[in-house]
PDB file of C-alpha atoms in Angstrom:
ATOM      1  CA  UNK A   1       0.000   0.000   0.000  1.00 81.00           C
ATOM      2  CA  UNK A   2       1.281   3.506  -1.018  1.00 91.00           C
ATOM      3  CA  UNK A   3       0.431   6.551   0.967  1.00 96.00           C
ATOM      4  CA  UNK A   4      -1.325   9.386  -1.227  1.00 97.00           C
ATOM      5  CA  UNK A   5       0.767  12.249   0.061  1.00 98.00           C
ATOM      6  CA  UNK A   6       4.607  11.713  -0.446  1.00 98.00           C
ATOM      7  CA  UNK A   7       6.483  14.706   1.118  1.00 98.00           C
ATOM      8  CA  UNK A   8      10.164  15.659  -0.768  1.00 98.00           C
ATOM      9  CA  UNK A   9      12.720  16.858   1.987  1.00 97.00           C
ATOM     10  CA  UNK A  10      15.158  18.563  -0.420  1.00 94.00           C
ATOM     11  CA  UNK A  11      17.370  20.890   1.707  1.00 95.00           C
ATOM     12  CA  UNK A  12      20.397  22.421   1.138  1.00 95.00           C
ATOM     13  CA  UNK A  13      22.191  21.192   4.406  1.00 97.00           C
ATOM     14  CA  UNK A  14      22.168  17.835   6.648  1.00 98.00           C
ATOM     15  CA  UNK A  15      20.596  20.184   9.774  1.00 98.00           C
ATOM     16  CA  UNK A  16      17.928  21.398   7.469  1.00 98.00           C
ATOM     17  CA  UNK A  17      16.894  17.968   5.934  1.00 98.00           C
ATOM     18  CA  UNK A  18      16.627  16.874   9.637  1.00 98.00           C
ATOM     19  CA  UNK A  19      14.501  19.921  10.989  1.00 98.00           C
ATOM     20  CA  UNK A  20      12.041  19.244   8.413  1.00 98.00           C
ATOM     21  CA  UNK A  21      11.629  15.859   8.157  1.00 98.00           C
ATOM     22  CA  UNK A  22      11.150  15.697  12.050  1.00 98.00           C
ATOM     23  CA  UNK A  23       8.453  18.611  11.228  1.00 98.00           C
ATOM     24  CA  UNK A  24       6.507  16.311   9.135  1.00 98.00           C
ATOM     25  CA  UNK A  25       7.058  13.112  11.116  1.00 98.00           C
ATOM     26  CA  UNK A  26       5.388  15.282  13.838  1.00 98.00           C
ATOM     27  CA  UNK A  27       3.078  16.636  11.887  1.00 97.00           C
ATOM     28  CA  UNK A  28       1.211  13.595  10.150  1.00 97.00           C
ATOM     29  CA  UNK A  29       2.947  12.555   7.145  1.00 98.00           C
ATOM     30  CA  UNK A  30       3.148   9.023   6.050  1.00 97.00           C
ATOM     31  CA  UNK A  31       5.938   9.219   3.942  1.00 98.00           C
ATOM     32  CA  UNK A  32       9.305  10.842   2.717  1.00 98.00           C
ATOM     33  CA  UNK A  33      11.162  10.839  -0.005  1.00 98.00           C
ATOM     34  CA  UNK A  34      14.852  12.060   0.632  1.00 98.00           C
ATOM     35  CA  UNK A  35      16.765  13.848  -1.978  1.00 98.00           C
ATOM     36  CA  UNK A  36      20.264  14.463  -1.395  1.00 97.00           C
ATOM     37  CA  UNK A  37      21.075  16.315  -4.469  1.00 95.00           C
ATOM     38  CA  UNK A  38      22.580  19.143  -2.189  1.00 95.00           C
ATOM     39  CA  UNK A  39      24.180  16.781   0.179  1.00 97.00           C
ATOM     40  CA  UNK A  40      28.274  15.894  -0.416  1.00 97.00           C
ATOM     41  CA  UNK A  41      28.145  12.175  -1.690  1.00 96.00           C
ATOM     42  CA  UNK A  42      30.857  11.510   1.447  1.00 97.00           C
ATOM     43  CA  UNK A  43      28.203  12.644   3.625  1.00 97.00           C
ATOM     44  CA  UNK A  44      25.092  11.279   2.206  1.00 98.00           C
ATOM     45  CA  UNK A  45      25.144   8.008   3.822  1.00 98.00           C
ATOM     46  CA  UNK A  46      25.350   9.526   7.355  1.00 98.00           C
ATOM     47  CA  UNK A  47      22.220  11.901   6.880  1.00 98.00           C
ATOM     48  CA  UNK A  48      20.380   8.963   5.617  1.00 98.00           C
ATOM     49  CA  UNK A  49      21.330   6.837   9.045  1.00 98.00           C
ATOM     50  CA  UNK A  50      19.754  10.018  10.818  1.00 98.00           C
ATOM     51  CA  UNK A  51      17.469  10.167   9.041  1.00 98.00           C
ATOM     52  CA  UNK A  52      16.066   6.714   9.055  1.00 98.00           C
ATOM     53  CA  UNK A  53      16.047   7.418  12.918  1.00 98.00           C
ATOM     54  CA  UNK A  54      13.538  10.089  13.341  1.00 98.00           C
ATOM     55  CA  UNK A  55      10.886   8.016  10.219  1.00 98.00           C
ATOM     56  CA  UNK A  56      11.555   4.865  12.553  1.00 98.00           C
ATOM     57  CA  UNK A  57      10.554   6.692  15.469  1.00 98.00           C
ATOM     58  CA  UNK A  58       7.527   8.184  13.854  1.00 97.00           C
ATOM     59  CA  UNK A  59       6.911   5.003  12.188  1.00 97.00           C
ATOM     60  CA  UNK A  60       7.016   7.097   8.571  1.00 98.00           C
ATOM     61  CA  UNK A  61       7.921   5.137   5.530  1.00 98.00           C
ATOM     62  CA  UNK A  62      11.339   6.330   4.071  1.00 98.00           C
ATOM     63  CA  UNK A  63      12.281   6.484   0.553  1.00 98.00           C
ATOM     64  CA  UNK A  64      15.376   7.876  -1.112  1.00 98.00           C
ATOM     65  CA  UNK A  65      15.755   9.404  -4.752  1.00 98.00           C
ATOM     66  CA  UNK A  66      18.174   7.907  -6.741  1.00 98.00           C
ATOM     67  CA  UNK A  67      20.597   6.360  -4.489  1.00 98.00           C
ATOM     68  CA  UNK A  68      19.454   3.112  -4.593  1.00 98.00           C
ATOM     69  CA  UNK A  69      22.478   1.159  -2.890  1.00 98.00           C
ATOM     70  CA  UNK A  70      21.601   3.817   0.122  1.00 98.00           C
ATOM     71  CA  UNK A  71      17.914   1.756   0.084  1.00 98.00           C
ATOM     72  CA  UNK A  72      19.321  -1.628   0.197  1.00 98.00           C
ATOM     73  CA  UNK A  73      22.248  -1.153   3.030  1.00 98.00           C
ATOM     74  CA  UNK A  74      19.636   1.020   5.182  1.00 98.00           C
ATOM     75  CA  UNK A  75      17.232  -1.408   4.542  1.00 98.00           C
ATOM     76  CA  UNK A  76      14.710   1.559   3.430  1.00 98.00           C
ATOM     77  CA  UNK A  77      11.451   1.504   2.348  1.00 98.00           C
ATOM     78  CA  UNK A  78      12.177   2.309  -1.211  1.00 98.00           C
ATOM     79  CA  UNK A  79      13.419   4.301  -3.561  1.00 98.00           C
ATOM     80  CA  UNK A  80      12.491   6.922  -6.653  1.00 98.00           C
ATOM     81  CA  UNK A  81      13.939   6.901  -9.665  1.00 98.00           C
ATOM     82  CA  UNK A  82      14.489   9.748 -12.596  1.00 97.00           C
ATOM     83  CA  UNK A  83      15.015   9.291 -15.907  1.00 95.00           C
ATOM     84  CA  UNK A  84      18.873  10.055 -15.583  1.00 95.00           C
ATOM     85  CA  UNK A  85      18.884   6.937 -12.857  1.00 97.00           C
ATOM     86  CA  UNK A  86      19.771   3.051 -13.339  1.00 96.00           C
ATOM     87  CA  UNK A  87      17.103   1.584 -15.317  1.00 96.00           C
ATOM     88  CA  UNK A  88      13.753   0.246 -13.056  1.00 98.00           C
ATOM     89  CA  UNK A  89      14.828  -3.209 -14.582  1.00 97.00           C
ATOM     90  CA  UNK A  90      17.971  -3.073 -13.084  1.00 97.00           C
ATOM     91  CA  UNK A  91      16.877  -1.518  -9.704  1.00 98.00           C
ATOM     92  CA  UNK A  92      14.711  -4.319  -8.827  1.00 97.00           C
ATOM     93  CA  UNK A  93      16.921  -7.025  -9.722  1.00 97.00           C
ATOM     94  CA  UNK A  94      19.028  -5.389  -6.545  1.00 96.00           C
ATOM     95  CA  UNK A  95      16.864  -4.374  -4.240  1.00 97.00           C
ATOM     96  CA  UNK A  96      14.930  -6.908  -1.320  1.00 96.00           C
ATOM     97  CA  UNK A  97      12.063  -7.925  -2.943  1.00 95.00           C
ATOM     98  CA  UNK A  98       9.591  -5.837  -0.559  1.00 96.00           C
ATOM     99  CA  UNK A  99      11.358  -2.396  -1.374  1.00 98.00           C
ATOM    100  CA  UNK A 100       8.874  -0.576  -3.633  1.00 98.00           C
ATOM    101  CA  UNK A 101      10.132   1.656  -6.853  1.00 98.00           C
ATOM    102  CA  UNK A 102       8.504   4.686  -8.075  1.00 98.00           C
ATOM    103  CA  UNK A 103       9.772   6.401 -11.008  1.00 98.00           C
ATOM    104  CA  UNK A 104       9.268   9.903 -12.979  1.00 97.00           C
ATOM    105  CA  UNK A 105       6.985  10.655 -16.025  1.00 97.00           C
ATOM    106  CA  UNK A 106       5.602  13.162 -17.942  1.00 95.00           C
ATOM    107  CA  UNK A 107       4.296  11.455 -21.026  1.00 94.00           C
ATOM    108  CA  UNK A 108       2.005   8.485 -22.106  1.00 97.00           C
ATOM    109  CA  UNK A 109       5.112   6.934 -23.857  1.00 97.00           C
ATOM    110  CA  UNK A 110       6.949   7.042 -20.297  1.00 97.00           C
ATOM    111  CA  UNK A 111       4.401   5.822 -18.503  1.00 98.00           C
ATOM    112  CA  UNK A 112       3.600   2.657 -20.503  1.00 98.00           C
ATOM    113  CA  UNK A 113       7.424   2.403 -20.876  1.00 97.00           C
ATOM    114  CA  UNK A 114       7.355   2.696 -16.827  1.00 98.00           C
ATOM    115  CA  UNK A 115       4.368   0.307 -16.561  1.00 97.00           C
ATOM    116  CA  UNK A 116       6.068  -1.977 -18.281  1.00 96.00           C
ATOM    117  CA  UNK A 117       9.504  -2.405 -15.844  1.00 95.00           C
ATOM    118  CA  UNK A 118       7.335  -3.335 -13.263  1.00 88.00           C
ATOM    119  CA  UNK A 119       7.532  -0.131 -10.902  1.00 97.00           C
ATOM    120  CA  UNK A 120       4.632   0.251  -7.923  1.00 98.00           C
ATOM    121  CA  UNK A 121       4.271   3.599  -8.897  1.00 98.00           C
ATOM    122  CA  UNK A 122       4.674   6.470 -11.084  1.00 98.00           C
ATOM    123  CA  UNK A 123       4.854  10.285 -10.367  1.00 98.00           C
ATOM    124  CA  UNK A 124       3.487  12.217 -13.812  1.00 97.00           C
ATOM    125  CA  UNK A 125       4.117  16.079 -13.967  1.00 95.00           C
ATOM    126  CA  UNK A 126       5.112  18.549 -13.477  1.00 95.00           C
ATOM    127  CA  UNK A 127       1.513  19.758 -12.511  1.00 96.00           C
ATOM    128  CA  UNK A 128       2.993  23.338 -12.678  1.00 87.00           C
ATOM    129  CA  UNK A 129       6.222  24.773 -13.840  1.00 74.00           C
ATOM    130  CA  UNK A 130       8.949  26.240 -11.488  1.00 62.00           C
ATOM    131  CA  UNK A 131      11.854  27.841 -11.910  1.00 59.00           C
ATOM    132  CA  UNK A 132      13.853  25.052 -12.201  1.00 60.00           C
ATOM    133  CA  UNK A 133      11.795  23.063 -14.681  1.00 62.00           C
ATOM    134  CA  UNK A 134      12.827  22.718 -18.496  1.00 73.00           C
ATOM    135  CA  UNK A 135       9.886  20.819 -19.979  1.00 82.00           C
ATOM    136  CA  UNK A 136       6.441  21.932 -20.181  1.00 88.00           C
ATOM    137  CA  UNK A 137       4.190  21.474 -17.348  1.00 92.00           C
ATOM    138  CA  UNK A 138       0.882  19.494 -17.686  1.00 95.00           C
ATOM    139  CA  UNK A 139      -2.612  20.646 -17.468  1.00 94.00           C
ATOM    140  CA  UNK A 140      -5.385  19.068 -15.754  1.00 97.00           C
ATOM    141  CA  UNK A 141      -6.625  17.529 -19.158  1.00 97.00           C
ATOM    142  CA  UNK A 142      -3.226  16.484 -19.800  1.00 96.00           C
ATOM    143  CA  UNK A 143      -3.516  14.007 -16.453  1.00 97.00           C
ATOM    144  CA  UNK A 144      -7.491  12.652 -17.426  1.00 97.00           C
ATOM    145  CA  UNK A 145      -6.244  12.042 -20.842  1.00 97.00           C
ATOM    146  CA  UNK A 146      -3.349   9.848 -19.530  1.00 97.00           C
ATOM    147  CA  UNK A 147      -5.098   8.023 -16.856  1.00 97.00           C
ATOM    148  CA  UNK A 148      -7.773   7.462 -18.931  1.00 97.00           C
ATOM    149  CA  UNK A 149      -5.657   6.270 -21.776  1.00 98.00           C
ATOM    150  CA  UNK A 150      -3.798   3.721 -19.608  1.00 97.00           C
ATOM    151  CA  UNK A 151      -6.483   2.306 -17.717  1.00 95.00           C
ATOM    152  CA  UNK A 152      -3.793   0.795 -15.164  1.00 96.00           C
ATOM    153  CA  UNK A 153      -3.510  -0.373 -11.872  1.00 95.00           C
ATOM    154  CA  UNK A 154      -0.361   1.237 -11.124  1.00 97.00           C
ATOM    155  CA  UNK A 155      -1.281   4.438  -9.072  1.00 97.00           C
ATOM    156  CA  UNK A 156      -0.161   7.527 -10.307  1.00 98.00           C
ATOM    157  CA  UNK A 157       0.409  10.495  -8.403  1.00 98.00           C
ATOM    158  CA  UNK A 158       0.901  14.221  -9.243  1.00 98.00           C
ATOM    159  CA  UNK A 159       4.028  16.772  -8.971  1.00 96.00           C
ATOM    160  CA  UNK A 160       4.983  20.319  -9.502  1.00 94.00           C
ATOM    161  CA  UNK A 161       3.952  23.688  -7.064  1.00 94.00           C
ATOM    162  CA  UNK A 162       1.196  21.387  -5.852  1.00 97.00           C
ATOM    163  CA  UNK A 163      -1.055  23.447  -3.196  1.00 97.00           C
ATOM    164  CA  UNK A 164      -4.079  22.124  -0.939  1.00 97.00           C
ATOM    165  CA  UNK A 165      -6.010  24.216  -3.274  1.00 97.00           C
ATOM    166  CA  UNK A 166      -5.378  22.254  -6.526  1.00 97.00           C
ATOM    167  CA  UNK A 167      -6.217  18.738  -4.857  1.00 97.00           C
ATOM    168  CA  UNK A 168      -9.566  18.613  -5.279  1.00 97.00           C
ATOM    169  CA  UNK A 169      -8.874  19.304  -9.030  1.00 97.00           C
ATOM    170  CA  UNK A 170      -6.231  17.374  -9.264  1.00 98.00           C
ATOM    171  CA  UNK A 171      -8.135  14.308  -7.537  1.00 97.00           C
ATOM    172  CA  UNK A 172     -11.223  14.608 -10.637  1.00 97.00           C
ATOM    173  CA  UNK A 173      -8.897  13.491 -13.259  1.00 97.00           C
ATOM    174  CA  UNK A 174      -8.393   9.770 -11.256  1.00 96.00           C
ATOM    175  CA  UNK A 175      -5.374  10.563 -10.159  1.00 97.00           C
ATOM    176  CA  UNK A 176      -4.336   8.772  -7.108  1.00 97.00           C
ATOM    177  CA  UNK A 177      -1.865  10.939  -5.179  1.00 97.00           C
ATOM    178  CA  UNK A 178       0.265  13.790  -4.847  1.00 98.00           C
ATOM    179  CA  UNK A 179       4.029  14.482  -4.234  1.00 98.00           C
ATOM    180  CA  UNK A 180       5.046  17.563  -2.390  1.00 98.00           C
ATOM    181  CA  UNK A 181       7.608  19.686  -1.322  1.00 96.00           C
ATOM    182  CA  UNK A 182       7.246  23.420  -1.157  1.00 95.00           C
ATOM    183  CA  UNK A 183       3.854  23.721   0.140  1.00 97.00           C
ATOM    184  CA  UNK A 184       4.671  21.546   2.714  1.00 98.00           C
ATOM    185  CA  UNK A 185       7.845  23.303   3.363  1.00 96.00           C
ATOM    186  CA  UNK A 186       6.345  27.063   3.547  1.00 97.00           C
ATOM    187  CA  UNK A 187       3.394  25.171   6.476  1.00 98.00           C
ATOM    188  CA  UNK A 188       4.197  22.108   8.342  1.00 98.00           C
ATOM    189  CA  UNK A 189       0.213  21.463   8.964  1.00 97.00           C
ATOM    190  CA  UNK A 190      -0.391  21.847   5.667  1.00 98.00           C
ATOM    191  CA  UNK A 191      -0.146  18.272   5.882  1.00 98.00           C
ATOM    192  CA  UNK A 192      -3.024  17.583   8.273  1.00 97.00           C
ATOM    193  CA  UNK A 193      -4.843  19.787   5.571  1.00 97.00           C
ATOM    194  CA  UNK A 194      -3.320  17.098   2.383  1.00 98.00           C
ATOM    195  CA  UNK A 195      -4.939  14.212   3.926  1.00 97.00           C
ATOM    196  CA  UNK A 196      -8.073  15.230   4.472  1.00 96.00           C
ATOM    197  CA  UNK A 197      -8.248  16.241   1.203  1.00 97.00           C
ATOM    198  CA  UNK A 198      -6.473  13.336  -0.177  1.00 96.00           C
ATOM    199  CA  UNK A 199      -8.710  10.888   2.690  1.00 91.00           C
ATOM    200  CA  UNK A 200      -5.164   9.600   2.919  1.00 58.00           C
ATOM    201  CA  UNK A 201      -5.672   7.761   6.278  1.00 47.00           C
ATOM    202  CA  UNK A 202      -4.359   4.503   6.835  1.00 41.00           C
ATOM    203  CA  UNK A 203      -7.395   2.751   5.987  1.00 37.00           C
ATOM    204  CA  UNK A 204      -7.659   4.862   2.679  1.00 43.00           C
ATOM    205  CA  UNK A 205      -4.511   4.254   1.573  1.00 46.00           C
ATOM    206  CA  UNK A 206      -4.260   2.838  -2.348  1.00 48.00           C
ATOM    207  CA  UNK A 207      -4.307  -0.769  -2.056  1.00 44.00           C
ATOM    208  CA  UNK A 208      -1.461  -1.609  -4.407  1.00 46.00           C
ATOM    209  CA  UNK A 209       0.701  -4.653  -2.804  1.00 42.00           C
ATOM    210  CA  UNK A 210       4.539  -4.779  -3.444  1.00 38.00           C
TER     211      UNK A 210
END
């Protein structure tokens, strides 16, 4: 079973990463996904160990982004892959068999390709564009006509500037969760707020088994 709400810690220093994850621990959410993108690689392993302290505690699911060999010594949850990353093919053949995989999309074409490696989940966007995004964000239409056109049992969940006020939305087109950073970031319980939107309790979680 996958959570609906997914929050992204992606700070800029060890301290950071670990203020806010223990934020959102305490403040509801169900799972993380670490990014360590701003993080020295010589350090990277550490922060995950402390990491993986604070989601034990809390009881939160941990995943990490990209660094997949991090998942299997840790023993994590999971992790999420992007398109630059080792193949999902070649992720599962090394993880333990009850680590999940999501991976990134943003067209049909990668999501069938995605389907298709076996992954528990994909992430489709981005919803809206940043400042940092190079390709083209997709519209509400743009989800329905995917999810529509796939008709799979793979849940797919939303990304990009996502707000409690697009959710609802966002929710109509059949997606079936959302990945978030910023919003999250800017208000800790803003989370509370994403689950009751989402109805992303533990007993209305998507029932997807790994």
């Amino acid at each position: 079973m996958i959570p609906k709400l997914h929050y992204i810690s992606q700070a800029a220093t060890a301290a950071l990463h670990l203020e806010n994850i223990q934020k959102a621990c305490s403040s509801g959410a169900e799972l993380i996904q670490l990014d360590l993108e701003h993080i020295l690689e010589n350090e990277r392993l550490t922060l995950a160990t402390e990491v993986l302290k604070i989601t034990s505690h809390f009881q939160t699911r941990l995943i990490i982004r990209s660094h997949y060999k991090i998942a299997i010594e840790l023993k994590l949850d999971g992790v999420y892959l992007l398109p630059s990353d080792s193949s999902p093919t070649h992720v599962r053949e090394q993880l333990h068999s009850w680590q999940s995989i999501g991976a990134a999309a943003h067209h049909l074409q990668d999501c069938e390709d995605l389907i298709n490696s076996d992954v528990d989940y994909i992430v489709l966007g981005p919803f809206k564009n940043s400042t940092n995004d190079s390709i083209k964000a997709l519209d509400l239409t743009a989800y329905s006509v995917v999810i529509e056109t796939l008709k799979t049992e793979t849940p797919l969940l939303a990304y990009g500037d996502i707000t409690t006020a697009d959710v609802n939305s966002l929710l109509d087109t059949g997606i079936s969760g959302l990945v978030v950073s910023e919003a999250i970031q800017q208000d800790f319980n803003s989370i509370k707020t994403f689950n009751q939107l989402l109805g992303a309790s533990s007993t209305g979680e998507m029932r997807h088994t790994f």
